[in-house]
């Protein structure tokens, strides 16, 4: 019998590819770039499964193009706002994601950004490299304390919890807000649930850990920035559109907040040009899960989901459970 066919839209770590190759005929996008729309529509045709990335727009046209043989789109990421879940469910295509394995890496990167902004690491590094460190100056690169300050967590799911856990080492007070109370974060970390306004006005550091939904789009905009402390730092490792990027530029320019650490952008890979020249902003290119271990584990979850689904079993991490009933 012919082997089932799996398409991978962009090269991912070898372990996942090798695992899939033990079972299926695997084709991978050979180019080091996101597939163009017409390429994606062509490549998914006749596949039994597709392993896609958050940079692929999987809408009803793509799902339709894949055809009736296709059982699963396994998304390489925990977020799946790139996929039309309703359209997939209508076609009884299973959608999976990669939760759990990237909690630490994402929380670590959020901390890296928080610290880099607070201690002005990037600007200080550039200054030193450029040979500008000619004499020590007591007023040079004054940053902001972290220990003992108040952390404001927006979204207390797995990644938010993990981020807050690390705040304990800095003796921080932890405030959180979100759709629902989380007794685990309250009992284990002493976090206090507050409304959005209280969080924004009391936190020294605000970190975003919510999925992108209509209700979280521009969750932080002009009004929210005006409520924040002038000394505060905002960190975003969730999804770009959660922050209104133009409002962020304005808030930074007007000194409504002290700084920002960003991994994600509203119109990725484009970035508001003014952010590029601001000294109090640290920007990285969506690398929160970019460690060898984490990216390998994400690939293995996606690969195992495909193996299970194409053997008639339930996947480990389905996001449209209705299809399994
Ligand atoms: C990845 C992410 O970089 O998991 C997510 O939702 O945004 C990141 O971990 C991305 O998914 C890679 O496709």
Short mmCIF file of C-alpha atoms and ligand atoms in Angstrom, two decimals:
data_model
loop_
_atom_site.label_atom_id
_atom_site.label_comp_id
_atom_site.label_asym_id
_atom_site.label_seq_id
_atom_site.Cartn_x
_atom_site.Cartn_y
_atom_site.Cartn_z
CA UNK A 1 0.00 0.00 0.00
CA UNK A 2 1.19 3.52 -0.79
CA UNK A 3 2.46 5.47 2.18
CA UNK A 4 0.28 8.30 3.43
CA UNK A 5 1.46 11.78 2.53
CA UNK A 6 2.44 14.56 4.93
CA UNK A 7 3.42 18.09 3.94
CA UNK A 8 5.55 20.33 6.21
CA UNK A 9 5.28 24.00 5.32
CA UNK A 10 8.75 25.00 6.63
CA UNK A 11 11.81 23.13 7.88
CA UNK A 12 11.61 22.32 11.61
CA UNK A 13 14.11 20.35 13.80
CA UNK A 14 15.19 16.99 12.32
CA UNK A 15 13.85 14.71 15.08
CA UNK A 16 10.25 15.51 14.21
CA UNK A 17 10.84 15.07 10.50
CA UNK A 18 12.64 11.75 11.03
CA UNK A 19 9.78 10.49 13.19
CA UNK A 20 7.27 11.32 10.48
CA UNK A 21 9.48 9.76 7.81
CA UNK A 22 9.37 6.42 9.66
CA UNK A 23 5.66 6.27 8.86
CA UNK A 24 4.85 8.47 5.88
CA UNK A 25 6.00 9.97 2.64
CA UNK A 26 7.07 13.43 3.84
CA UNK A 27 7.51 16.50 1.68
CA UNK A 28 9.00 19.71 3.11
CA UNK A 29 9.00 23.23 1.74
CA UNK A 30 12.61 23.35 0.45
CA UNK A 31 12.81 27.14 0.59
CA UNK A 32 13.96 29.12 3.57
CA UNK A 33 10.84 31.28 3.58
CA UNK A 34 7.10 31.21 4.18
CA UNK A 35 5.20 29.64 1.27
CA UNK A 36 3.44 32.08 -1.01
CA UNK A 37 -0.32 31.80 -0.98
CA UNK A 38 -0.52 30.00 -4.35
CA UNK A 39 2.29 27.62 -3.31
CA UNK A 40 0.48 26.74 -0.09
CA UNK A 41 -2.78 26.09 -1.98
CA UNK A 42 -0.92 23.84 -4.43
CA UNK A 43 1.23 21.98 -1.90
CA UNK A 44 -1.54 20.92 0.51
CA UNK A 45 -3.48 19.28 -2.35
CA UNK A 46 -3.97 15.54 -1.85
CA UNK A 47 -2.15 15.43 1.51
CA UNK A 48 -3.31 13.18 4.36
CA UNK A 49 -1.85 15.60 6.89
CA UNK A 50 -0.21 19.00 6.98
CA UNK A 51 2.22 20.30 9.59
CA UNK A 52 1.87 24.08 9.41
CA UNK A 53 3.28 27.12 11.17
CA UNK A 54 1.72 30.22 12.64
CA UNK A 55 2.97 32.13 9.60
CA UNK A 56 0.63 30.10 7.35
CA UNK A 57 -2.86 31.48 6.94
CA UNK A 58 -4.98 28.33 7.07
CA UNK A 59 -8.38 29.59 5.99
CA UNK A 60 -11.31 27.79 4.37
CA UNK A 61 -9.73 28.06 0.91
CA UNK A 62 -6.60 26.24 2.06
CA UNK A 63 -8.62 23.60 3.93
CA UNK A 64 -10.73 23.12 0.81
CA UNK A 65 -7.62 22.85 -1.36
CA UNK A 66 -6.24 20.11 0.89
CA UNK A 67 -9.17 17.95 -0.15
CA UNK A 68 -11.25 15.27 1.53
CA UNK A 69 -8.34 12.91 2.30
CA UNK A 70 -6.79 15.41 4.66
CA UNK A 71 -7.48 14.53 8.29
CA UNK A 72 -5.30 16.91 10.27
CA UNK A 73 -3.50 20.25 10.25
CA UNK A 74 -0.97 20.08 13.07
CA UNK A 75 0.04 23.62 14.00
CA UNK A 76 3.62 24.11 15.14
CA UNK A 77 2.84 26.46 18.03
CA UNK A 78 0.54 26.77 21.00
CA UNK A 79 -1.35 29.70 19.45
CA UNK A 80 -3.60 28.88 16.51
CA UNK A 81 -5.09 32.24 15.52
CA UNK A 82 -3.70 31.57 12.02
CA UNK A 83 -6.30 28.83 11.48
CA UNK A 84 -10.02 29.15 10.76
CA UNK A 85 -11.16 26.65 13.37
CA UNK A 86 -14.84 26.91 12.42
CA UNK A 87 -14.08 26.08 8.78
CA UNK A 88 -11.85 23.17 9.83
CA UNK A 89 -14.49 21.80 12.16
CA UNK A 90 -17.14 22.04 9.41
CA UNK A 91 -14.86 19.95 7.19
CA UNK A 92 -14.11 17.58 10.08
CA UNK A 93 -10.42 18.35 9.88
CA UNK A 94 -8.63 17.94 13.19
CA UNK A 95 -6.53 20.90 14.34
CA UNK A 96 -3.81 20.39 16.94
CA UNK A 97 -1.33 22.70 18.68
CA UNK A 98 1.73 22.29 20.91
CA UNK A 99 0.84 23.34 24.47
CA UNK A 100 2.96 22.71 27.56
CA UNK A 101 6.43 22.29 26.10
CA UNK A 102 7.03 25.97 25.46
CA UNK A 103 5.89 27.39 28.79
CA UNK A 104 9.38 27.69 30.25
CA UNK A 105 11.05 29.01 27.10
CA UNK A 106 8.36 31.66 26.63
CA UNK A 107 8.36 32.69 30.29
CA UNK A 108 12.18 32.82 30.23
CA UNK A 109 12.15 35.12 27.21
CA UNK A 110 9.56 37.37 28.87
CA UNK A 111 11.94 37.65 31.84
CA UNK A 112 14.87 38.28 29.53
CA UNK A 113 12.99 41.19 27.94
CA UNK A 114 11.81 42.54 31.29
CA UNK A 115 15.36 42.59 32.61
CA UNK A 116 16.95 43.84 29.42
CA UNK A 117 14.58 46.82 29.32
CA UNK A 118 14.81 47.55 33.06
CA UNK A 119 18.62 47.52 33.08
CA UNK A 120 19.02 49.05 29.60
CA UNK A 121 21.19 46.12 28.55
CA UNK A 122 21.00 46.53 24.78
CA UNK A 123 21.89 50.24 24.81
CA UNK A 124 24.65 49.64 27.37
CA UNK A 125 26.09 46.79 25.31
CA UNK A 126 26.14 48.95 22.18
CA UNK A 127 27.77 51.81 24.11
CA UNK A 128 30.51 49.54 25.44
CA UNK A 129 31.17 47.86 22.09
CA UNK A 130 31.40 51.22 20.37
CA UNK A 131 34.27 52.19 22.66
CA UNK A 132 32.20 54.88 24.39
CA UNK A 133 33.07 53.60 27.87
CA UNK A 134 35.91 56.03 28.51
CA UNK A 135 35.25 56.77 32.18
CA UNK A 136 32.84 55.51 34.80
CA UNK A 137 29.88 57.78 35.45
CA UNK A 138 27.54 57.35 38.44
CA UNK A 139 24.61 58.47 36.30
CA UNK A 140 25.34 56.13 33.43
CA UNK A 141 22.55 53.78 32.27
CA UNK A 142 20.38 54.13 35.33
CA UNK A 143 17.67 51.50 35.13
CA UNK A 144 14.86 50.36 37.37
CA UNK A 145 14.78 47.92 40.28
CA UNK A 146 13.00 44.62 39.82
CA UNK A 147 13.25 42.97 43.23
CA UNK A 148 10.34 43.71 45.53
CA UNK A 149 8.28 45.45 42.84
CA UNK A 150 4.76 44.64 41.65
CA UNK A 151 4.20 42.38 38.69
CA UNK A 152 0.97 42.65 36.70
CA UNK A 153 0.09 39.54 34.79
CA UNK A 154 -2.51 39.71 32.04
CA UNK A 155 -3.62 36.13 31.46
CA UNK A 156 -2.83 33.46 34.03
CA UNK A 157 -2.80 30.32 31.92
CA UNK A 158 0.14 27.93 31.69
CA UNK A 159 2.67 30.46 30.39
CA UNK A 160 1.47 33.26 32.66
CA UNK A 161 1.70 30.94 35.67
CA UNK A 162 5.21 29.91 34.70
CA UNK A 163 6.27 33.54 34.28
CA UNK A 164 4.82 34.43 37.70
CA UNK A 165 6.52 31.44 39.35
CA UNK A 166 9.89 32.91 38.45
CA UNK A 167 8.83 36.26 40.00
CA UNK A 168 8.85 34.61 43.42
CA UNK A 169 12.65 34.60 43.30
CA UNK A 170 12.51 38.41 43.08
CA UNK A 171 10.14 38.75 46.05
CA UNK A 172 7.57 40.42 43.87
CA UNK A 173 3.94 41.10 44.63
CA UNK A 174 1.93 39.41 41.89
CA UNK A 175 -1.33 40.86 40.59
CA UNK A 176 -3.21 39.16 37.80
CA UNK A 177 -6.26 39.71 35.69
CA UNK A 178 -7.93 37.69 32.99
CA UNK A 179 -11.13 36.01 31.97
CA UNK A 180 -11.30 33.89 35.07
CA UNK A 181 -9.81 33.38 38.52
CA UNK A 182 -7.06 30.80 38.77
CA UNK A 183 -6.97 29.18 42.22
CA UNK A 184 -3.64 27.50 41.50
CA UNK A 185 -1.82 30.82 40.98
CA UNK A 186 -3.48 32.24 44.08
CA UNK A 187 -2.72 29.24 46.31
CA UNK A 188 0.75 28.40 45.07
CA UNK A 189 2.14 31.85 44.30
CA UNK A 190 -0.03 34.16 46.40
CA UNK A 191 -1.14 36.05 43.29
CA UNK A 192 -4.04 38.45 43.77
CA UNK A 193 -6.86 38.77 41.22
CA UNK A 194 -7.65 42.42 40.42
CA UNK A 195 -9.57 44.20 37.69
CA UNK A 196 -7.74 45.51 34.65
CA UNK A 197 -7.69 49.14 35.87
CA UNK A 198 -6.18 48.23 39.24
CA UNK A 199 -3.57 46.06 37.61
CA UNK A 200 -2.52 48.74 35.15
CA UNK A 201 -2.33 51.49 37.74
CA UNK A 202 -0.45 49.47 40.39
CA UNK A 203 1.95 47.27 38.42
CA UNK A 204 5.59 48.20 37.87
CA UNK A 205 5.83 45.53 35.19
CA UNK A 206 2.97 44.37 32.97
CA UNK A 207 3.40 41.12 31.06
CA UNK A 208 0.90 39.82 28.50
CA UNK A 209 0.04 36.11 28.32
CA UNK A 210 -3.33 35.94 26.56
CA UNK A 211 -4.31 34.29 23.28
CA UNK A 212 -5.33 36.54 20.38
CA UNK A 213 -9.13 36.77 20.37
CA UNK A 214 -11.53 39.55 19.37
CA UNK A 215 -11.70 40.42 23.09
CA UNK A 216 -7.91 40.67 23.47
CA UNK A 217 -7.22 42.61 20.26
CA UNK A 218 -5.91 46.06 21.29
CA UNK A 219 -6.45 45.07 24.91
CA UNK A 220 -3.74 47.65 25.62
CA UNK A 221 -4.37 50.93 23.82
CA UNK A 222 -4.34 54.69 24.57
CA UNK A 223 -6.64 54.51 27.60
CA UNK A 224 -4.70 51.63 29.15
CA UNK A 225 -1.32 53.32 28.67
CA UNK A 226 -2.69 56.44 30.33
CA UNK A 227 -3.52 54.35 33.43
CA UNK A 228 -0.05 52.86 33.75
CA UNK A 229 2.75 54.18 35.94
CA UNK A 230 5.22 56.44 34.18
CA UNK A 231 7.95 54.19 35.56
CA UNK A 232 6.40 50.95 34.27
CA UNK A 233 7.64 48.46 31.70
CA UNK A 234 5.40 46.42 29.42
CA UNK A 235 6.43 43.04 27.99
CA UNK A 236 4.67 41.21 25.17
CA UNK A 237 5.43 37.60 24.28
CA UNK A 238 1.82 36.72 23.40
CA UNK A 239 0.52 38.10 20.09
CA UNK A 240 1.31 41.46 18.55
CA UNK A 241 -2.23 42.79 18.08
CA UNK A 242 -2.90 42.52 21.83
CA UNK A 243 -1.09 45.87 21.99
CA UNK A 244 -2.16 48.76 19.77
CA UNK A 245 1.33 49.41 18.39
CA UNK A 246 0.67 53.02 17.38
CA UNK A 247 -0.63 53.74 20.88
CA UNK A 248 2.52 52.11 22.28
CA UNK A 249 4.73 54.43 20.25
CA UNK A 250 2.75 57.40 21.52
CA UNK A 251 2.92 56.22 25.14
CA UNK A 252 6.68 55.74 24.94
CA UNK A 253 7.20 59.12 23.26
CA UNK A 254 5.04 60.95 25.78
CA UNK A 255 6.65 59.17 28.74
CA UNK A 256 3.42 57.48 29.82
CA UNK A 257 5.44 54.33 30.40
CA UNK A 258 9.17 53.81 30.89
CA UNK A 259 9.92 51.04 28.44
CA UNK A 260 8.78 48.02 26.45
CA UNK A 261 10.14 44.56 25.65
CA UNK A 262 8.59 43.05 22.54
CA UNK A 263 8.79 39.63 20.93
CA UNK A 264 5.68 40.03 18.79
CA UNK A 265 4.25 42.78 16.57
CA UNK A 266 0.91 43.90 15.29
CA UNK A 267 1.72 43.35 11.61
CA UNK A 268 4.55 40.85 11.79
CA UNK A 269 7.18 40.92 10.41
CA UNK A 270 6.63 44.66 10.00
CA UNK A 271 7.34 46.86 13.00
CA UNK A 272 6.25 50.46 13.66
CA UNK A 273 9.35 52.29 12.35
CA UNK A 274 9.60 54.63 15.33
CA UNK A 275 10.09 51.69 17.69
CA UNK A 276 13.34 50.87 15.91
CA UNK A 277 14.96 54.09 17.08
CA UNK A 278 13.77 54.13 20.68
CA UNK A 279 16.41 53.51 23.33
CA UNK A 280 13.89 52.30 25.94
CA UNK A 281 12.57 49.44 23.80
CA UNK A 282 14.08 45.98 23.34
CA UNK A 283 12.82 44.15 20.28
CA UNK A 284 13.40 40.56 19.18
CA UNK A 285 11.90 38.64 16.22
CA UNK A 286 9.25 36.33 17.75
CA UNK A 287 11.77 33.99 19.39
CA UNK A 288 10.03 33.13 22.66
CA UNK A 289 10.02 29.39 21.95
CA UNK A 290 13.31 29.44 20.06
CA UNK A 291 15.47 27.00 22.01
CA UNK A 292 16.72 23.77 20.49
CA UNK A 293 14.95 21.68 23.13
CA UNK A 294 11.64 23.49 22.93
CA UNK A 295 11.43 23.67 19.15
CA UNK A 296 12.30 19.95 18.98
CA UNK A 297 9.61 19.10 21.51
CA UNK A 298 7.06 21.21 19.62
CA UNK A 299 7.89 19.27 16.47
CA UNK A 300 7.57 15.94 18.25
CA UNK A 301 4.12 16.83 19.60
CA UNK A 302 2.96 17.83 16.11
CA UNK A 303 4.47 14.68 14.57
CA UNK A 304 2.91 12.36 17.20
CA UNK A 305 -0.46 14.00 16.65
CA UNK A 306 -0.21 13.29 12.93
CA UNK A 307 0.87 9.68 13.52
CA UNK A 308 -2.03 9.11 15.92
CA UNK A 309 -4.67 10.71 13.71
CA UNK A 310 -3.54 8.87 10.57
CA UNK A 311 -3.67 5.59 12.54
CA UNK A 312 -7.26 6.29 13.56
CA UNK A 313 -6.42 7.32 17.12
CA UNK A 314 -7.18 10.55 18.98
CA UNK A 315 -4.41 13.16 18.96
CA UNK A 316 -2.88 14.34 22.23
CA UNK A 317 -3.62 18.06 21.84
CA UNK A 318 -6.73 18.74 19.78
CA UNK A 319 -8.18 22.28 19.70
CA UNK A 320 -11.46 21.38 17.96
CA UNK A 321 -12.59 18.43 20.05
CA UNK A 322 -16.04 18.39 18.37
CA UNK A 323 -14.44 16.69 15.36
CA UNK A 324 -13.41 13.72 17.54
CA UNK A 325 -16.97 12.96 18.68
C1 LIG B 1 6.41 29.87 17.75
C2 LIG B 1 4.35 30.79 19.08
O1 LIG B 1 7.48 30.69 17.48
O2 LIG B 1 3.66 28.75 20.01
C3 LIG B 1 3.32 29.84 19.59
O3 LIG B 1 2.12 30.17 19.57
O4 LIG B 1 4.05 31.88 18.76
C4 LIG B 1 5.80 30.39 19.01
O5 LIG B 1 6.07 29.40 19.94
C5 LIG B 1 5.57 29.68 16.58
O6 LIG B 1 4.40 29.04 16.88
C6 LIG B 1 6.28 28.89 15.49
O7 LIG B 1 5.38 28.51 14.48
#
